[in-house]
C-alpha cells in the first residue's frame, strides 16, 4: 500500500521570507496530497500571499533552508521537480499554475480571446513558424478554439464569450481566470481567494466548479480563501498560518476545535465560545 507521504503533488518545507527584518514567512511547511483540496487560511498579515508568491517564483525565498517540490502524475507514473528559485514561467510550464487575488485578465479582449492567448508555446508566436508553418498554426488555433469553448461551457460562461473582459461581473472574472489556467492543461491549481468579492450564490457556483475539477478531471487544488463557510465545507485538508508559521493542520472538524486557531484566527478560545 502506498504511503500517503509518498502521494504528494506539492511539498514546501521550511520556507522563510523576510522584509527588512520582518519575518513574513518563518519556517512554514505545506503539503498537498494527490486527490485532496487543500486550503491555506489565516488572519490578515499572517503571510499567506507571501507564501504563495515564494512557492510560485514571484519572490525569492531566503537562503536555501528547505525544499519546494512539485510532482506531476501521468497515469501511474510521476515526475518530480525541485522548483526552489525557479522562474514563475518555468514553474507554470511544469504544470503548476496560479491565479491572483485581483484577476489579471486582459480587459480589452473578449472572454474567448483571453482564453486563446493562454496556452503556452503556440506555433503562431514564432516568427519563423508564423510564415512557414501556416497550416500548422491554423490547425493548432482551431484546436484551441474547440478546447476554449469546451472549458467555457464547463464553467457555464460560454454565453459571454464575445463580451469584453471589462464588461463581465466579478464572479465571471474569477471563472475566466480559472478557465485561462485550464487552457494550459495544468495538474495543480493554486487559487488566491477565488471567491473574494463574489456574491454568495456565485461563490458557491465557483467552488462547485473547483470541486468538479478535482473530482472529474483529477486536477489538484491549493487555495487561499477568507470565506470560512466554503473553506470548511469543501476542504479535505487545511493549513493555518499565523505570524508566518503553520500553527495547525487537519480536516475542518479538527481545525474548528483547535485552541491555537481560535485564539489566532478567530480571537477566541473554546472556553470563551
mmCIF file of C-alpha atoms in Angstrom, residues 12-262:
data_model
loop_
_atom_site.group_PDB
_atom_site.id
_atom_site.type_symbol
_atom_site.label_atom_id
_atom_site.label_comp_id
_atom_site.label_asym_id
_atom_site.label_seq_id
_atom_site.Cartn_x
_atom_site.Cartn_y
_atom_site.Cartn_z
ATOM 1 C CA UNK A 12 7.069 23.161 0.579
ATOM 2 C CA UNK A 13 9.216 22.699 3.680
ATOM 3 C CA UNK A 14 10.766 25.271 5.994
ATOM 4 C CA UNK A 15 10.057 28.339 3.856
ATOM 5 C CA UNK A 16 11.397 31.713 5.017
ATOM 6 C CA UNK A 17 10.874 35.196 3.606
ATOM 7 C CA UNK A 18 11.923 38.407 5.358
ATOM 8 C CA UNK A 19 11.299 42.059 4.546
ATOM 9 C CA UNK A 20 13.672 44.485 6.301
ATOM 10 C CA UNK A 21 13.921 42.123 9.228
ATOM 11 C CA UNK A 22 10.188 41.364 9.372
ATOM 12 C CA UNK A 23 9.637 37.615 9.172
ATOM 13 C CA UNK A 24 6.675 37.458 6.791
ATOM 14 C CA UNK A 25 7.118 33.693 6.384
ATOM 15 C CA UNK A 26 9.032 31.988 9.160
ATOM 16 C CA UNK A 27 9.622 28.293 8.533
ATOM 17 C CA UNK A 28 6.198 27.407 7.068
ATOM 18 C CA UNK A 29 5.631 23.949 5.593
ATOM 19 C CA UNK A 30 2.635 22.855 3.486
ATOM 20 C CA UNK A 31 1.911 19.577 1.693
ATOM 21 C CA UNK A 32 -0.765 18.937 -0.939
ATOM 22 C CA UNK A 33 -1.759 15.294 -1.264
ATOM 23 C CA UNK A 34 -2.993 13.891 -4.561
ATOM 24 C CA UNK A 35 -6.780 13.980 -4.824
ATOM 25 C CA UNK A 36 -7.291 16.410 -1.926
ATOM 26 C CA UNK A 37 -8.430 20.018 -1.954
ATOM 27 C CA UNK A 38 -6.051 21.824 0.386
ATOM 28 C CA UNK A 39 -6.708 25.273 1.865
ATOM 29 C CA UNK A 40 -4.313 27.746 3.444
ATOM 30 C CA UNK A 41 -6.048 30.101 5.866
ATOM 31 C CA UNK A 42 -5.047 32.637 8.494
ATOM 32 C CA UNK A 43 -5.687 36.179 9.700
ATOM 33 C CA UNK A 44 -4.684 39.217 7.649
ATOM 34 C CA UNK A 45 -0.911 39.663 7.717
ATOM 35 C CA UNK A 46 -0.234 36.019 8.540
ATOM 36 C CA UNK A 47 1.952 35.547 5.431
ATOM 37 C CA UNK A 48 -0.399 33.620 3.134
ATOM 38 C CA UNK A 49 0.086 35.712 -0.014
ATOM 39 C CA UNK A 50 3.832 35.999 0.607
ATOM 40 C CA UNK A 51 3.995 32.213 0.927
ATOM 41 C CA UNK A 52 2.114 31.841 -2.377
ATOM 42 C CA UNK A 53 4.443 34.320 -4.081
ATOM 43 C CA UNK A 54 7.517 32.436 -2.852
ATOM 44 C CA UNK A 55 6.387 28.964 -3.891
ATOM 45 C CA UNK A 56 5.347 30.190 -7.359
ATOM 46 C CA UNK A 57 8.633 32.002 -8.017
ATOM 47 C CA UNK A 58 7.394 35.609 -7.795
ATOM 48 C CA UNK A 59 9.504 36.169 -4.671
ATOM 49 C CA UNK A 60 12.859 34.617 -3.882
ATOM 50 C CA UNK A 61 12.993 32.686 -0.595
ATOM 51 C CA UNK A 62 15.781 33.286 1.891
ATOM 52 C CA UNK A 63 18.974 31.268 1.649
ATOM 53 C CA UNK A 64 18.346 27.599 0.909
ATOM 54 C CA UNK A 65 16.903 26.183 4.091
ATOM 55 C CA UNK A 66 14.151 23.869 2.876
ATOM 56 C CA UNK A 67 12.544 22.376 -0.200
ATOM 57 C CA UNK A 68 9.894 23.286 -2.753
ATOM 58 C CA UNK A 69 8.916 20.185 -4.701
ATOM 59 C CA UNK A 70 6.267 19.713 -7.374
ATOM 60 C CA UNK A 71 5.209 16.293 -8.592
ATOM 61 C CA UNK A 72 3.210 15.713 -11.753
ATOM 62 C CA UNK A 73 1.382 12.410 -12.142
ATOM 63 C CA UNK A 74 0.902 10.880 -15.576
ATOM 64 C CA UNK A 75 -1.195 7.764 -15.028
ATOM 65 C CA UNK A 76 0.714 5.525 -12.617
ATOM 66 C CA UNK A 77 3.969 7.345 -13.313
ATOM 67 C CA UNK A 78 5.094 10.641 -11.856
ATOM 68 C CA UNK A 79 7.778 13.244 -12.491
ATOM 69 C CA UNK A 80 9.262 15.229 -9.598
ATOM 70 C CA UNK A 81 10.735 18.716 -9.893
ATOM 71 C CA UNK A 82 12.744 20.781 -7.449
ATOM 72 C CA UNK A 83 11.322 24.260 -8.161
ATOM 73 C CA UNK A 84 13.247 26.161 -5.492
ATOM 74 C CA UNK A 85 14.234 29.523 -7.027
ATOM 75 C CA UNK A 86 12.753 28.641 -10.423
ATOM 76 C CA UNK A 87 11.188 31.452 -12.508
ATOM 77 C CA UNK A 88 7.369 31.693 -12.492
ATOM 78 C CA UNK A 89 7.048 30.898 -16.197
ATOM 79 C CA UNK A 90 9.217 27.785 -15.816
ATOM 80 C CA UNK A 91 7.091 26.567 -12.906
ATOM 81 C CA UNK A 92 3.936 27.145 -14.952
ATOM 82 C CA UNK A 93 5.307 25.121 -17.858
ATOM 83 C CA UNK A 94 5.774 22.186 -15.469
ATOM 84 C CA UNK A 95 2.027 22.196 -14.813
ATOM 85 C CA UNK A 96 1.707 24.233 -11.592
ATOM 86 C CA UNK A 97 -0.227 27.457 -12.253
ATOM 87 C CA UNK A 98 -1.902 30.141 -10.164
ATOM 88 C CA UNK A 99 -4.489 32.887 -10.053
ATOM 89 C CA UNK A 100 -4.082 36.165 -8.185
ATOM 90 C CA UNK A 101 -6.229 37.886 -5.585
ATOM 91 C CA UNK A 102 -7.020 40.521 -8.199
ATOM 92 C CA UNK A 103 -7.694 38.885 -11.551
ATOM 93 C CA UNK A 104 -5.251 39.607 -14.361
ATOM 94 C CA UNK A 105 -7.485 39.051 -17.360
ATOM 95 C CA UNK A 106 -6.971 41.294 -20.391
ATOM 96 C CA UNK A 107 -9.794 43.876 -20.081
ATOM 97 C CA UNK A 108 -9.829 44.972 -23.725
ATOM 98 C CA UNK A 109 -10.010 41.433 -25.105
ATOM 99 C CA UNK A 110 -13.141 39.322 -25.301
ATOM 100 C CA UNK A 111 -13.581 36.348 -22.985
ATOM 101 C CA UNK A 112 -12.766 33.969 -25.853
ATOM 102 C CA UNK A 113 -9.682 35.976 -26.860
ATOM 103 C CA UNK A 114 -8.459 35.830 -23.247
ATOM 104 C CA UNK A 115 -8.746 32.058 -23.407
ATOM 105 C CA UNK A 116 -6.935 31.774 -26.728
ATOM 106 C CA UNK A 117 -3.854 33.739 -25.660
ATOM 107 C CA UNK A 118 -3.330 31.487 -22.626
ATOM 108 C CA UNK A 119 -1.873 28.213 -23.994
ATOM 109 C CA UNK A 120 1.959 28.213 -23.897
ATOM 110 C CA UNK A 121 4.295 27.548 -26.813
ATOM 111 C CA UNK A 122 1.861 28.390 -29.566
ATOM 112 C CA UNK A 123 3.232 27.898 -33.065
ATOM 113 C CA UNK A 124 1.986 31.286 -34.221
ATOM 114 C CA UNK A 125 4.144 33.039 -31.599
ATOM 115 C CA UNK A 126 7.275 32.057 -33.527
ATOM 116 C CA UNK A 127 8.198 34.470 -36.324
ATOM 117 C CA UNK A 128 9.627 31.679 -38.478
ATOM 118 C CA UNK A 129 6.737 29.268 -37.958
ATOM 119 C CA UNK A 130 4.296 32.146 -38.392
ATOM 120 C CA UNK A 131 5.446 32.406 -42.003
ATOM 121 C CA UNK A 132 6.489 28.840 -42.784
ATOM 122 C CA UNK A 133 4.041 26.865 -40.687
ATOM 123 C CA UNK A 134 0.734 28.480 -41.573
ATOM 124 C CA UNK A 135 -1.189 25.171 -41.872
ATOM 125 C CA UNK A 136 0.222 24.033 -38.528
ATOM 126 C CA UNK A 137 -0.658 27.129 -36.509
ATOM 127 C CA UNK A 138 -4.086 27.359 -38.137
ATOM 128 C CA UNK A 139 -4.747 23.753 -37.142
ATOM 129 C CA UNK A 140 -3.498 24.471 -33.630
ATOM 130 C CA UNK A 141 -5.659 27.583 -33.391
ATOM 131 C CA UNK A 142 -8.727 25.581 -34.412
ATOM 132 C CA UNK A 143 -7.935 23.010 -31.735
ATOM 133 C CA UNK A 144 -7.503 25.772 -29.145
ATOM 134 C CA UNK A 145 -10.876 27.270 -30.069
ATOM 135 C CA UNK A 146 -12.567 23.912 -29.548
ATOM 136 C CA UNK A 147 -10.806 23.489 -26.195
ATOM 137 C CA UNK A 148 -11.664 27.037 -25.089
ATOM 138 C CA UNK A 149 -15.341 26.573 -25.927
ATOM 139 C CA UNK A 150 -15.431 23.289 -24.008
ATOM 140 C CA UNK A 151 -13.890 24.959 -20.936
ATOM 141 C CA UNK A 152 -16.192 27.980 -21.134
ATOM 142 C CA UNK A 153 -19.152 25.620 -21.403
ATOM 143 C CA UNK A 154 -17.903 23.663 -18.377
ATOM 144 C CA UNK A 155 -17.576 26.898 -16.389
ATOM 145 C CA UNK A 156 -21.034 27.990 -17.633
ATOM 146 C CA UNK A 157 -19.787 31.271 -19.104
ATOM 147 C CA UNK A 158 -19.879 30.360 -22.812
ATOM 148 C CA UNK A 159 -22.784 32.769 -23.274
ATOM 149 C CA UNK A 160 -20.445 35.739 -22.596
ATOM 150 C CA UNK A 161 -17.565 34.588 -24.803
ATOM 151 C CA UNK A 162 -17.883 37.639 -27.070
ATOM 152 C CA UNK A 163 -18.083 40.142 -24.199
ATOM 153 C CA UNK A 164 -15.023 42.175 -23.302
ATOM 154 C CA UNK A 165 -13.467 41.017 -20.046
ATOM 155 C CA UNK A 166 -14.005 44.540 -18.682
ATOM 156 C CA UNK A 167 -17.770 44.110 -19.160
ATOM 157 C CA UNK A 168 -18.325 40.945 -17.117
ATOM 158 C CA UNK A 169 -19.065 40.582 -13.398
ATOM 159 C CA UNK A 170 -16.538 39.927 -10.655
ATOM 160 C CA UNK A 171 -17.599 36.306 -10.315
ATOM 161 C CA UNK A 172 -17.345 35.781 -14.066
ATOM 162 C CA UNK A 173 -13.870 37.349 -13.933
ATOM 163 C CA UNK A 174 -12.873 34.707 -11.370
ATOM 164 C CA UNK A 175 -14.237 31.922 -13.570
ATOM 165 C CA UNK A 176 -12.440 33.351 -16.610
ATOM 166 C CA UNK A 177 -9.157 33.419 -14.674
ATOM 167 C CA UNK A 178 -9.617 29.731 -13.838
ATOM 168 C CA UNK A 179 -10.545 28.998 -17.450
ATOM 169 C CA UNK A 180 -7.351 30.616 -18.695
ATOM 170 C CA UNK A 181 -5.353 28.341 -16.401
ATOM 171 C CA UNK A 182 -7.204 25.295 -17.705
ATOM 172 C CA UNK A 183 -6.065 26.184 -21.225
ATOM 173 C CA UNK A 184 -2.529 25.271 -20.105
ATOM 174 C CA UNK A 185 -3.563 21.696 -19.153
ATOM 175 C CA UNK A 186 -2.296 22.005 -15.554
ATOM 176 C CA UNK A 187 -2.118 19.328 -12.872
ATOM 177 C CA UNK A 188 -2.048 21.679 -9.860
ATOM 178 C CA UNK A 189 -4.044 24.911 -9.476
ATOM 179 C CA UNK A 190 -3.087 27.481 -6.846
ATOM 180 C CA UNK A 191 -6.036 29.799 -6.311
ATOM 181 C CA UNK A 192 -5.628 33.051 -4.387
ATOM 182 C CA UNK A 193 -9.023 33.991 -2.914
ATOM 183 C CA UNK A 194 -11.137 32.605 -5.790
ATOM 184 C CA UNK A 195 -14.411 33.944 -4.356
ATOM 185 C CA UNK A 196 -13.268 37.227 -2.798
ATOM 186 C CA UNK A 197 -15.824 39.940 -3.548
ATOM 187 C CA UNK A 198 -18.200 37.456 -5.170
ATOM 188 C CA UNK A 199 -21.847 37.219 -4.093
ATOM 189 C CA UNK A 200 -22.691 34.058 -2.068
ATOM 190 C CA UNK A 201 -24.690 32.373 -4.837
ATOM 191 C CA UNK A 202 -21.933 32.742 -7.423
ATOM 192 C CA UNK A 203 -19.275 31.910 -4.794
ATOM 193 C CA UNK A 204 -20.884 28.513 -4.282
ATOM 194 C CA UNK A 205 -21.010 28.029 -8.058
ATOM 195 C CA UNK A 206 -17.293 28.834 -8.353
ATOM 196 C CA UNK A 207 -16.484 26.303 -5.644
ATOM 197 C CA UNK A 208 -18.748 23.695 -7.224
ATOM 198 C CA UNK A 209 -16.646 24.037 -10.378
ATOM 199 C CA UNK A 210 -13.423 23.828 -8.372
ATOM 200 C CA UNK A 211 -14.617 20.596 -6.744
ATOM 201 C CA UNK A 212 -15.643 19.220 -10.140
ATOM 202 C CA UNK A 213 -12.156 19.940 -11.494
ATOM 203 C CA UNK A 214 -10.685 17.886 -8.674
ATOM 204 C CA UNK A 215 -13.131 15.003 -8.840
ATOM 205 C CA UNK A 216 -13.802 14.613 -12.569
ATOM 206 C CA UNK A 217 -10.610 15.920 -14.122
ATOM 207 C CA UNK A 218 -8.050 14.924 -11.486
ATOM 208 C CA UNK A 219 -6.679 18.450 -11.040
ATOM 209 C CA UNK A 220 -5.359 19.086 -7.542
ATOM 210 C CA UNK A 221 -6.070 22.357 -5.741
ATOM 211 C CA UNK A 222 -4.250 24.527 -3.210
ATOM 212 C CA UNK A 223 -6.081 27.706 -2.297
ATOM 213 C CA UNK A 224 -6.083 30.745 -0.060
ATOM 214 C CA UNK A 225 -9.560 31.812 0.982
ATOM 215 C CA UNK A 226 -11.142 34.033 3.652
ATOM 216 C CA UNK A 227 -14.671 32.698 3.190
ATOM 217 C CA UNK A 228 -14.747 30.223 6.065
ATOM 218 C CA UNK A 229 -18.102 28.762 5.034
ATOM 219 C CA UNK A 230 -16.730 27.454 1.748
ATOM 220 C CA UNK A 231 -13.339 26.526 3.239
ATOM 221 C CA UNK A 232 -14.884 24.391 5.965
ATOM 222 C CA UNK A 233 -17.461 22.890 3.607
ATOM 223 C CA UNK A 234 -15.196 21.926 0.707
ATOM 224 C CA UNK A 235 -11.630 21.431 2.018
ATOM 225 C CA UNK A 236 -10.110 17.998 2.580
ATOM 226 C CA UNK A 237 -7.056 19.405 4.356
ATOM 227 C CA UNK A 238 -6.491 22.812 5.947
ATOM 228 C CA UNK A 239 -3.258 24.524 6.991
ATOM 229 C CA UNK A 240 -3.500 27.531 9.301
ATOM 230 C CA UNK A 241 -0.833 30.216 9.093
ATOM 231 C CA UNK A 242 -0.172 32.811 11.814
ATOM 232 C CA UNK A 243 2.833 35.125 12.031
ATOM 233 C CA UNK A 244 4.475 33.273 9.173
ATOM 234 C CA UNK A 245 4.244 29.839 10.776
ATOM 235 C CA UNK A 246 1.866 26.897 10.351
ATOM 236 C CA UNK A 247 0.147 26.551 13.725
ATOM 237 C CA UNK A 248 -2.315 23.788 12.818
ATOM 238 C CA UNK A 249 -3.278 21.358 10.090
ATOM 239 C CA UNK A 250 -6.067 18.851 9.613
ATOM 240 C CA UNK A 251 -9.617 18.482 8.353
ATOM 241 C CA UNK A 252 -12.308 21.085 9.022
ATOM 242 C CA UNK A 253 -13.590 19.418 12.193
ATOM 243 C CA UNK A 254 -10.087 19.310 13.657
ATOM 244 C CA UNK A 255 -9.312 22.917 12.738
ATOM 245 C CA UNK A 256 -12.558 24.278 14.195
ATOM 246 C CA UNK A 257 -11.740 22.750 17.580
ATOM 247 C CA UNK A 258 -8.077 23.802 17.698
ATOM 248 C CA UNK A 259 -7.392 26.291 20.515
ATOM 249 C CA UNK A 260 -4.442 27.908 18.716
ATOM 250 C CA UNK A 261 -6.584 28.521 15.649
ATOM 251 C CA UNK A 262 -9.428 30.031 17.659
#
